[in-house]
Tab-separated table of C-alpha atoms in Angstrom:
chain	number	residue	atom	x	y	z
A	1	MET	CA	-90.733	14.712	71.883
A	2	THR	CA	-87.210	13.824	70.765
A	3	GLU	CA	-88.538	12.825	67.343
A	4	LEU	CA	-90.277	16.206	67.098
A	5	ALA	CA	-87.076	18.055	68.020
A	6	ILE	CA	-85.023	16.144	65.431
A	7	CYS	CA	-87.658	16.796	62.769
A	8	ALA	CA	-87.773	20.504	63.670
A	9	MET	CA	-83.993	20.834	63.376
A	10	LEU	CA	-84.024	19.146	59.960
A	11	PHE	CA	-86.423	21.834	58.725
A	12	LEU	CA	-84.892	24.805	60.548
A	13	LEU	CA	-81.315	24.238	59.338
A	14	PRO	CA	-81.999	24.587	55.570
A	15	TYR	CA	-84.443	27.421	56.269
A	16	ALA	CA	-81.757	29.313	58.199
A	17	VAL	CA	-79.246	28.762	55.367
A	18	ILE	CA	-81.659	30.050	52.698
A	19	LEU	CA	-82.834	32.974	54.830
A	20	GLU	CA	-79.250	34.058	55.508
A	21	ARG	CA	-78.545	34.183	51.758
A	22	CYS	CA	-81.764	36.121	51.122
A	23	ILE	CA	-80.903	38.701	53.789
A	24	SER	CA	-77.383	39.129	52.381
A	25	ASP	CA	-78.854	39.613	48.886
A	26	TRP	CA	-81.609	41.990	50.060
A	27	SER	CA	-83.336	42.352	46.705
A	28	LEU	CA	-86.882	42.036	45.381
A	29	LEU	CA	-86.029	38.659	43.842
A	30	ALA	CA	-84.710	37.441	47.213
A	31	LEU	CA	-88.252	37.741	48.581
A	32	HIS	CA	-89.226	34.799	46.378
A	33	PRO	CA	-86.968	32.149	48.000
A	34	ALA	CA	-87.351	33.747	51.438
A	35	LEU	CA	-91.153	33.519	51.468
A	36	ASN	CA	-91.275	30.177	49.668
A	37	SER	CA	-88.861	28.599	52.146
A	38	LEU	CA	-90.946	29.955	55.033
A	39	ALA	CA	-94.050	28.380	53.498
A	40	MET	CA	-92.447	25.045	52.513
A	41	LEU	CA	-90.143	24.516	55.488
A	42	ILE	CA	-92.167	26.019	58.345
A	43	CYS	CA	-95.880	26.487	57.574
A	44	LEU	CA	-96.731	23.359	55.553
A	45	PRO	CA	-94.720	20.925	57.726
A	46	SER	CA	-96.295	22.464	60.844
A	47	ALA	CA	-99.763	22.087	59.301
A	48	LEU	CA	-99.054	18.428	58.570
A	49	GLN	CA	-97.651	17.925	62.066
A	50	ALA	CA	-100.878	19.338	63.525
A	51	MET	CA	-102.849	16.636	61.715
A	52	LEU	CA	-100.445	13.959	62.943
A	53	GLN	CA	-100.998	15.081	66.530
A	54	ARG	CA	-104.749	15.170	65.933
A	55	LYS	CA	-104.735	11.448	65.069
A	56	SER	CA	-103.591	10.447	68.540
A	57	GLU	CA	-105.515	13.160	70.416
A	58	THR	CA	-108.607	12.023	72.341
A	59	ASN	CA	-109.688	15.391	73.734
A	60	GLN	CA	-112.306	16.825	71.361
A	61	ALA	CA	-111.528	20.478	72.133
A	62	LYS	CA	-107.846	19.945	71.387
A	63	ARG	CA	-108.676	18.043	68.186
A	64	ILE	CA	-110.731	21.028	67.001
A	65	TRP	CA	-107.935	23.429	67.959
A	66	LEU	CA	-105.389	21.368	65.967
A	67	THR	CA	-107.710	21.380	62.935
A	68	LYS	CA	-108.049	25.171	63.150
A	69	LEU	CA	-104.270	25.469	63.421
A	70	HIS	CA	-103.937	23.243	60.337
A	71	LEU	CA	-106.253	25.555	58.378
A	72	LEU	CA	-104.518	28.716	59.599
A	73	LEU	CA	-101.060	27.437	58.631
A	74	ASN	CA	-102.279	26.361	55.192
A	75	VAL	CA	-103.852	29.777	54.568
A	76	LEU	CA	-100.645	31.471	55.734
A	77	ALA	CA	-98.586	29.241	53.414
A	78	GLY	CA	-100.892	30.118	50.511
A	79	VAL	CA	-100.510	33.850	51.181
A	80	LEU	CA	-96.712	33.548	51.420
A	81	VAL	CA	-96.474	31.602	48.153
A	82	ALA	CA	-98.748	34.122	46.398
A	83	VAL	CA	-96.644	37.081	47.587
A	84	ALA	CA	-93.490	35.200	46.529
A	85	GLY	CA	-94.989	34.725	43.062
A	86	VAL	CA	-95.810	38.428	42.783
A	87	ALA	CA	-92.267	39.301	43.901
A	88	VAL	CA	-90.633	37.210	41.169
A	89	LEU	CA	-93.142	38.580	38.636
A	90	PHE	CA	-92.129	42.183	39.347
A	91	ALA	CA	-88.438	41.278	39.613
A	92	LYS	CA	-88.483	39.745	36.125
A	93	ARG	CA	-90.509	42.633	34.734
A	94	ASN	CA	-87.967	45.136	36.067
A	95	VAL	CA	-85.146	43.460	34.114
A	96	GLY	CA	-87.257	42.733	31.024
A	97	GLU	CA	-87.368	38.942	31.359
A	98	GLN	CA	-90.299	36.744	30.296
A	99	HIS	CA	-92.489	34.820	32.727
A	100	LEU	CA	-93.300	31.093	32.901
A	101	THR	CA	-90.386	30.037	30.702
A	102	THR	CA	-88.931	27.269	32.910
A	103	PRO	CA	-90.195	23.880	34.169
A	104	HIS	CA	-89.785	25.241	37.715
A	105	SER	CA	-92.216	28.099	37.116
A	106	TRP	CA	-94.832	25.878	35.448
A	107	ALA	CA	-94.556	23.238	38.174
A	108	ALA	CA	-94.997	25.963	40.783
A	109	LEU	CA	-98.094	27.298	39.009
A	110	VAL	CA	-99.740	23.859	38.716
A	111	THR	CA	-98.887	22.922	42.298
A	112	GLY	CA	-100.233	26.246	43.527
A	113	MET	CA	-103.533	25.703	41.704
A	114	PHE	CA	-104.019	22.237	43.208
A	115	PHE	CA	-103.059	23.599	46.625
A	116	ALA	CA	-105.691	26.342	46.365
A	117	LEU	CA	-108.385	23.877	45.218
A	118	ASN	CA	-107.607	21.476	48.050
A	119	MET	CA	-107.652	24.272	50.602
A	120	PHE	CA	-111.004	25.576	49.329
A	121	GLN	CA	-112.406	22.041	49.481
A	122	GLY	CA	-111.405	21.846	53.132
A	123	ILE	CA	-112.998	25.222	53.846
A	124	LEU	CA	-116.245	24.158	52.111
A	125	LEU	CA	-116.411	20.867	54.007
A	126	THR	CA	-115.927	22.777	57.239
A	127	PHE	CA	-118.379	25.638	56.729
A	128	GLU	CA	-120.976	24.256	54.277
A	129	GLY	CA	-123.528	23.552	57.032
A	130	THR	CA	-125.309	25.925	59.365
A	131	LYS	CA	-122.687	25.115	61.990
A	132	ALA	CA	-118.952	24.728	61.414
A	133	ASN	CA	-117.857	21.081	61.353
A	134	TRP	CA	-114.228	20.558	62.399
A	135	GLN	CA	-114.441	16.749	62.706
A	136	TRP	CA	-114.959	15.642	59.096
A	137	LYS	CA	-112.832	13.068	57.247
A	138	ASN	CA	-112.199	12.968	53.510
A	139	GLU	CA	-109.691	10.610	51.866
A	140	THR	CA	-109.557	12.682	48.670
A	141	HIS	CA	-108.544	15.765	50.659
A	142	VAL	CA	-105.792	13.818	52.441
A	143	LEU	CA	-104.449	12.208	49.259
A	144	THR	CA	-104.506	15.486	47.315
A	145	GLY	CA	-102.824	17.257	50.214
A	146	VAL	CA	-99.996	14.713	50.296
A	147	LEU	CA	-99.493	14.925	46.517
A	148	VAL	CA	-99.490	18.741	46.634
A	149	TYR	CA	-97.026	18.617	49.520
A	150	ILE	CA	-94.652	16.347	47.584
A	151	GLY	CA	-95.070	18.473	44.440
A	152	SER	CA	-94.300	21.658	46.369
A	153	VAL	CA	-91.114	20.212	47.823
A	154	THR	CA	-89.992	18.893	44.427
A	155	THR	CA	-90.644	22.292	42.840
A	156	MET	CA	-88.673	24.050	45.561
A	157	LEU	CA	-85.688	21.710	45.187
A	158	TYR	CA	-85.759	22.055	41.403
A	159	GLY	CA	-85.727	25.834	41.752
A	160	LEU	CA	-82.836	25.661	44.207
A	161	GLN	CA	-80.772	23.635	41.729
A	162	THR	CA	-81.681	25.323	38.414
A	163	SER	CA	-82.622	28.946	39.131
A	164	SER	CA	-80.197	31.790	38.499
A	165	TRP	CA	-80.647	33.002	42.084
A	166	GLY	CA	-79.747	29.594	43.522
A	167	ALA	CA	-76.680	29.226	41.305
A	168	LYS	CA	-75.506	32.746	42.158
A	169	HIS	CA	-75.870	32.562	45.939
A	170	PHE	CA	-75.029	28.906	46.619
A	171	SER	CA	-71.993	26.903	45.628
A	172	PRO	CA	-72.707	23.444	44.128
A	173	GLU	CA	-71.573	21.885	47.397
A	174	ARG	CA	-73.926	24.071	49.467
A	175	GLN	CA	-76.814	23.412	47.049
A	176	PHE	CA	-76.292	19.685	47.515
A	177	GLN	CA	-76.140	19.983	51.305
A	178	VAL	CA	-79.320	22.063	51.538
A	179	THR	CA	-81.095	19.687	49.155
A	180	ILE	CA	-80.148	16.653	51.258
A	181	LEU	CA	-81.351	18.375	54.442
A	182	ILE	CA	-84.682	19.327	52.868
A	183	ILE	CA	-85.236	15.823	51.490
A	184	ALA	CA	-84.353	14.248	54.847
A	185	ALA	CA	-86.738	16.574	56.683
A	186	HIS	CA	-89.712	15.978	54.401
A	187	VAL	CA	-89.124	12.217	54.135
A	188	THR	CA	-89.042	12.041	57.937
A	189	LEU	CA	-92.321	13.917	58.263
A	190	LEU	CA	-94.079	11.993	55.494
A	191	GLY	CA	-92.794	8.752	56.983
A	192	LYS	CA	-94.342	9.654	60.322
A	193	MET	CA	-97.656	10.306	58.595
A	194	LEU	CA	-97.742	7.204	56.385
A	195	TRP	CA	-96.208	4.786	58.904
A	196	PRO	CA	-98.602	3.424	61.533
A	197	GLN	CA	-98.349	5.012	64.953
A	198	ARG	CA	-95.750	3.073	66.939
A	199	ARG	CA	-96.308	1.730	70.414
A	200	ASP	CA	-93.778	2.317	73.155
A	201	SER	CA	-92.828	-1.361	73.385
A	202	PRO	CA	-89.324	-2.268	74.598
A	203	SER	CA	-88.154	-3.145	71.072
A	204	GLN	CA	-89.496	0.152	69.706
A	205	VAL	CA	-87.838	2.113	72.519
A	206	ILE	CA	-84.516	0.454	71.696
A	207	LYS	CA	-84.916	1.197	67.967
A	208	VAL	CA	-85.696	4.865	68.640
A	209	ALA	CA	-82.731	5.097	71.022
A	210	LYS	CA	-80.443	3.639	68.333
A	211	LEU	CA	-81.750	6.124	65.764
A	212	GLU	CA	-81.181	9.016	68.168
A	213	LEU	CA	-77.665	7.732	68.840
A	214	ILE	CA	-76.864	7.570	65.115
A	215	VAL	CA	-78.166	11.106	64.469
A	216	LEU	CA	-76.357	12.624	67.454
A	217	SER	CA	-73.142	10.735	66.656
A	218	GLY	CA	-73.179	12.163	63.144
A	219	LEU	CA	-73.915	15.713	64.289
A	220	PHE	CA	-71.150	15.654	66.914
A	221	GLY	CA	-68.674	13.435	65.070
A	222	ALA	CA	-68.640	15.261	61.721
A	223	PRO	CA	-67.505	18.700	63.024
A	224	CYS	CA	-65.040	17.029	65.397
A	225	ALA	CA	-63.492	15.108	62.491
A	226	ILE	CA	-63.284	18.287	60.378
A	227	ILE	CA	-61.536	20.249	63.140
A	228	LEU	CA	-59.104	17.419	63.930
A	229	SER	CA	-58.261	16.962	60.239
A	230	LYS	CA	-57.485	20.683	59.908
A	231	CYS	CA	-55.310	20.543	63.028
A	232	ALA	CA	-53.439	17.509	61.675
A	233	ALA	CA	-52.975	19.187	58.280
A	234	SER	CA	-51.395	22.280	59.883
A	235	PRO	CA	-49.708	21.032	63.080
A	236	SER	CA	-48.529	23.666	65.545
A	237	LEU	CA	-48.563	24.379	69.261
A	238	PHE	CA	-51.690	26.489	68.878
A	239	ALA	CA	-53.443	23.717	66.899
A	240	VAL	CA	-53.435	21.694	70.125
A	241	HIS	CA	-56.003	24.189	71.471
A	242	PRO	CA	-58.800	23.572	68.917
A	243	ALA	CA	-57.948	19.859	68.742
A	244	THR	CA	-58.278	19.218	72.478
A	245	ASN	CA	-61.286	21.522	72.750
A	246	ALA	CA	-63.005	19.670	69.906
A	247	VAL	CA	-62.519	16.314	71.634
A	248	ALA	CA	-63.634	17.770	74.982
A	249	PHE	CA	-66.683	19.712	73.753
A	250	LEU	CA	-67.785	17.406	70.917
A	251	LEU	CA	-67.028	13.981	72.412
A	252	CYS	CA	-66.525	14.105	76.191
A	253	PHE	CA	-69.163	16.737	77.041
A	254	PRO	CA	-71.889	15.021	74.956
A	255	LEU	CA	-70.960	11.621	76.382
A	256	TYR	CA	-71.090	12.749	80.001
A	257	ALA	CA	-74.344	14.610	79.316
A	258	SER	CA	-75.791	11.466	77.742
A	259	TYR	CA	-75.322	9.585	80.988
A	260	LEU	CA	-77.330	12.266	82.797
A	261	ILE	CA	-80.331	11.130	80.792
A	262	GLY	CA	-80.608	7.662	82.329
A	263	ALA	CA	-82.637	6.285	79.443
A	264	VAL	CA	-81.409	2.742	80.040
A	265	ARG	CA	-82.404	2.953	83.704
A	266	ASP	CA	-85.899	4.238	82.931
A	267	ALA	CA	-86.553	1.671	80.181
A	268	GLY	CA	-85.191	-1.139	82.331
A	269	THR	CA	-87.257	-0.087	85.348
A	270	GLN	CA	-90.408	-0.073	83.243
A	271	GLU	CA	-89.592	-3.583	82.019
A	272	CYS	CA	-89.090	-4.786	85.596
A	273	ASP	CA	-92.431	-3.318	86.635
A	274	LYS	CA	-94.175	-5.079	83.737
A	275	PHE	CA	-92.336	-8.300	84.515
A	276	GLN	CA	-93.241	-8.078	88.201
A	277	ASP	CA	-96.912	-7.798	87.342
A	278	THR	CA	-96.735	-11.216	85.661
A	279	VAL	CA	-94.839	-12.989	88.449
A	280	SER	CA	-96.738	-16.109	89.466
A	281	ASP	CA	-94.147	-18.510	90.794
A	282	VAL	CA	-90.761	-18.706	92.498
A	283	VAL	CA	-88.791	-19.062	89.239
A	284	SER	CA	-90.302	-15.894	87.770
A	285	LEU	CA	-89.589	-13.981	90.970
A	286	ALA	CA	-85.947	-15.104	90.893
A	287	LEU	CA	-85.612	-14.000	87.261
A	288	HIS	CA	-87.114	-10.642	88.174
A	289	LYS	CA	-84.528	-10.127	90.927
A	290	CYS	CA	-81.712	-11.028	88.522
A	291	ILE	CA	-82.951	-8.436	86.014
A	292	THR	CA	-83.152	-5.840	88.800
A	293	TYR	CA	-79.528	-6.484	89.793
A	294	ILE	CA	-78.404	-6.166	86.166
A	295	ILE	CA	-80.162	-2.783	85.891
A	296	ILE	CA	-78.510	-1.539	89.108
A	297	ASP	CA	-75.097	-2.613	87.763
A	298	THR	CA	-75.860	-0.782	84.512
A	299	ARG	CA	-76.695	2.412	86.421
A	300	VAL	CA	-73.429	2.185	88.348
A	301	LEU	CA	-71.490	1.651	85.113
A	302	LEU	CA	-73.178	4.683	83.541
A	303	SER	CA	-72.330	6.798	86.600
A	304	LYS	CA	-68.692	5.719	86.375
A	305	LEU	CA	-68.569	6.514	82.651
A	306	HIS	CA	-70.184	9.888	83.354
A	307	MET	CA	-67.419	10.709	85.835
A	308	PHE	CA	-64.658	9.359	83.568
A	309	PHE	CA	-65.671	11.583	80.655
A	310	GLN	CA	-65.977	14.594	82.964
A	311	VAL	CA	-62.413	14.105	84.211
A	312	LEU	CA	-61.126	13.480	80.669
A	313	ALA	CA	-62.862	16.637	79.414
A	314	MET	CA	-61.245	18.744	82.129
A	315	LEU	CA	-57.778	17.335	81.332
A	316	LEU	CA	-58.253	18.097	77.636
A	317	LEU	CA	-59.536	21.622	78.306
A	318	SER	CA	-56.590	22.290	80.609
A	319	THR	CA	-54.147	21.075	77.950
A	320	GLY	CA	-55.841	23.215	75.290
A	321	GLY	CA	-55.804	26.237	77.566
A	322	VAL	CA	-52.090	25.838	78.319
A	323	ALA	CA	-51.334	25.485	74.589
A	324	ALA	CA	-53.208	28.706	73.778
A	325	TYR	CA	-51.544	30.507	76.707
A	326	MET	CA	-48.018	29.470	75.641
A	327	THR	CA	-48.696	30.392	72.002
A	328	LYS	CA	-49.840	33.880	72.972
A	329	ASN	CA	-46.796	34.269	75.200
A	330	ASN	CA	-44.514	33.318	72.295
A	331	PHE	CA	-46.079	36.039	70.122
A	332	GLY	CA	-46.340	38.612	72.908
A	333	LYS	CA	-50.139	38.723	72.846
A	334	GLN	CA	-52.362	39.472	75.840
A	335	HIS	CA	-54.582	36.861	77.436
A	336	PHE	CA	-58.354	36.926	78.091
A	337	THR	CA	-59.092	39.713	75.640
A	338	SER	CA	-62.016	38.059	73.822
A	339	THR	CA	-65.536	36.947	74.701
A	340	HIS	CA	-64.607	33.405	73.661
A	341	SER	CA	-61.749	33.193	76.169
A	342	TRP	CA	-63.855	34.489	79.070
A	343	LEU	CA	-66.753	32.188	78.201
A	344	ALA	CA	-64.341	29.247	77.977
A	345	ILE	CA	-62.766	29.940	81.373
A	346	GLY	CA	-66.207	30.446	82.939
A	347	THR	CA	-67.438	27.148	81.499
A	348	ALA	CA	-64.287	25.337	82.630
A	349	VAL	CA	-64.567	26.703	86.192
A	350	LEU	CA	-68.251	25.731	86.398
A	351	ALA	CA	-67.519	22.253	85.027
A	352	MET	CA	-64.610	21.833	87.454
A	353	LEU	CA	-66.677	22.850	90.492
A	354	ASN	CA	-69.508	20.590	89.387
A	355	MET	CA	-67.107	17.689	88.891
A	356	LEU	CA	-65.504	18.215	92.313
A	357	GLY	CA	-68.965	18.309	93.880
A	358	GLY	CA	-69.763	14.986	92.248
A	359	LEU	CA	-66.464	13.451	93.417
A	360	VAL	CA	-67.013	14.604	97.009
A	361	THR	CA	-70.578	13.268	97.026
A	362	THR	CA	-69.444	9.934	95.592
A	363	PHE	CA	-66.319	9.329	97.682
A	364	GLY	CA	-66.903	11.638	100.675
A	365	SER	CA	-68.572	9.082	102.911
A	366	LYS	CA	-67.155	5.848	104.342
A	367	LYS	CA	-68.723	3.849	101.537
A	368	THR	CA	-68.578	4.873	97.877
A	369	SER	CA	-72.035	5.808	96.579
A	370	TRP	CA	-72.855	5.762	92.849
A	371	GLN	CA	-76.632	6.014	93.290
A	372	TRP	CA	-77.070	9.533	94.662
A	373	LYS	CA	-79.254	12.254	93.125
A	374	ASN	CA	-78.655	15.990	93.335
A	375	SER	CA	-80.623	18.611	91.394
A	376	GLY	CA	-77.870	21.198	91.821
A	377	HIS	CA	-75.298	18.866	90.250
A	378	ARG	CA	-77.615	18.174	87.320
A	379	ILE	CA	-78.335	21.881	86.767
A	380	GLY	CA	-74.644	22.768	87.042
A	381	GLY	CA	-73.710	20.055	84.561
A	382	THR	CA	-76.383	21.187	82.116
A	383	LEU	CA	-75.224	24.820	82.317
A	384	ALA	CA	-71.604	23.759	81.790
A	385	PHE	CA	-72.721	21.651	78.835
A	386	LEU	CA	-74.523	24.621	77.227
A	387	GLY	CA	-71.587	26.906	77.981
A	388	GLY	CA	-69.282	24.465	76.222
A	389	GLY	CA	-71.448	24.491	73.107
A	390	CYS	CA	-71.613	28.286	73.003
A	391	SER	CA	-67.877	28.552	73.642
A	392	VAL	CA	-66.840	26.240	70.817
A	393	ILE	CA	-69.224	27.887	68.319
A	394	LEU	CA	-67.998	31.360	69.286
A	395	GLY	CA	-64.392	30.188	68.975
A	396	ILE	CA	-65.024	28.808	65.486
A	397	TYR	CA	-66.395	32.150	64.293
A	398	SER	CA	-64.254	34.654	66.200
A	399	GLY	CA	-60.977	32.806	66.739
A	400	SER	CA	-58.076	33.429	64.375
A	401	TRP	CA	-57.572	29.674	63.877
A	402	GLY	CA	-61.205	29.136	62.857
A	403	ILE	CA	-61.109	32.026	60.403
A	404	SER	CA	-57.832	30.981	58.764
A	405	GLN	CA	-58.236	27.185	58.743
A	406	LEU	CA	-61.958	26.641	58.192
A	407	GLY	CA	-63.081	29.507	55.983
A	408	GLU	CA	-66.589	30.927	55.713
A	409	ASP	CA	-68.309	27.832	54.301
A	410	LEU	CA	-66.812	25.333	56.738
A	411	GLN	CA	-67.322	27.712	59.659
A	412	PHE	CA	-71.049	27.809	58.987
A	413	GLN	CA	-71.343	24.056	58.384
A	414	VAL	CA	-69.392	23.116	61.495
A	415	ALA	CA	-71.197	25.663	63.682
A	416	SER	CA	-74.623	24.581	62.373
A	417	SER	CA	-73.916	20.924	63.056
A	418	ILE	CA	-72.658	21.682	66.568
A	419	ALA	CA	-75.650	23.913	67.329
A	420	ALA	CA	-78.083	21.243	66.111
A	421	ALA	CA	-76.329	18.516	68.106
A	422	TYR	CA	-76.228	20.541	71.329
A	423	PHE	CA	-79.864	21.581	70.928
A	424	LEU	CA	-81.046	17.993	70.438
A	425	LEU	CA	-79.019	16.577	73.319
A	426	PHE	CA	-80.041	19.438	75.640
A	427	PHE	CA	-83.678	18.853	74.670
A	428	LYS	CA	-83.246	15.164	75.471
A	429	VAL	CA	-81.668	15.923	78.858
A	430	VAL	CA	-84.499	18.303	79.803
A	431	THR	CA	-87.307	15.996	78.660
A	432	SER	CA	-85.731	12.969	80.350
A	433	GLY	CA	-85.656	14.936	83.583
A	434	SER	CA	-89.368	15.703	83.393
A	435	VAL	CA	-90.169	12.071	82.539
A	436	ALA	CA	-88.099	10.856	85.476
A	437	LYS	CA	-89.996	13.149	87.850
A	438	LYS	CA	-93.329	11.815	86.612
A	439	SER	CA	-92.186	8.216	87.006
A	440	ASP	CA	-90.939	8.905	90.536
């Protein structure tokens, strides 16, 4: 599920960027990139994902449903691309320009023809008999579909880089960023299709966990580095506010939320269960007990780190709040006049209460307990985590420091990265909770 969420974010981010430019343009020509991006970044990847899920699905009814979904999404993509072609045709006619004069337009035409032929082949193979057959296999259809998919993506990227609309509405830097995101998204999806289905072996679990860590570190670390560099470039009392908030919301909050997941505990417990099944002598049993003790120590360490980063986050938020308060006092400005400030204080209060609840539960009894579970604490921490993400994004867009120091381009890039990072980590927290319940 985490892989699916990461893949979805890789497609949704460039689509949101392109759609925002199309809406701001609001012209007939803007329909062309808007509809094409919907087809190439939403419909076609979803159709391919349906076939990937079908490979591992054993329930026949669900396999048929996924095949129907694949067909529906392909038909929808074909309609969107056709309407996009008509839109650019009329847009060029209105300004007296000729058609099919660029490599992009010819590549789009050829790719569209092969796409239509492949889709009609699939329809014929499905409905050629007296009864619809949704279970057929055809290597030519698969190979042609993959080639058309790659050709469509290449055509889209070429249009983004060379078309007059792309050059007008995107800076070279933004064109490069969107291109990299689109390539990463499609390579990820094609890699999942061409690479054999992985098994959830311990080594594979560790590899996936490392990949998730790298992706999340980049998504959280990049905006944090940008904000800190801007604060260092223009040092002031007020700059302490975004600097400390960035460290709290983009480093401490994600780190303490990560330890809510308990992925190491779950993976280790599964390994102990497998190991216990193979115990046949005293030596093996002793090794099993040693592994169990190591896992318990790891859980305690994670709980301590979770608490440490919570306390550190609260200290940083308090320092940032005091800096903002003193700055406003110096300039005679009122306090708590914006949505950002109220959301920040609400998040801080919730995080503080949740942290105090955790401290009381841990140290309240005669013996310190690091192994307790409390659904209310988990829910409170998750809500504080989400509130922190919303607060920092709102501050970037509405705060005077964000407007003056980051500018429109950096505001969007930083906010997008933060939103993607918070979404992925929240998704991981939620799914890990459901997995833990099943394992219990």
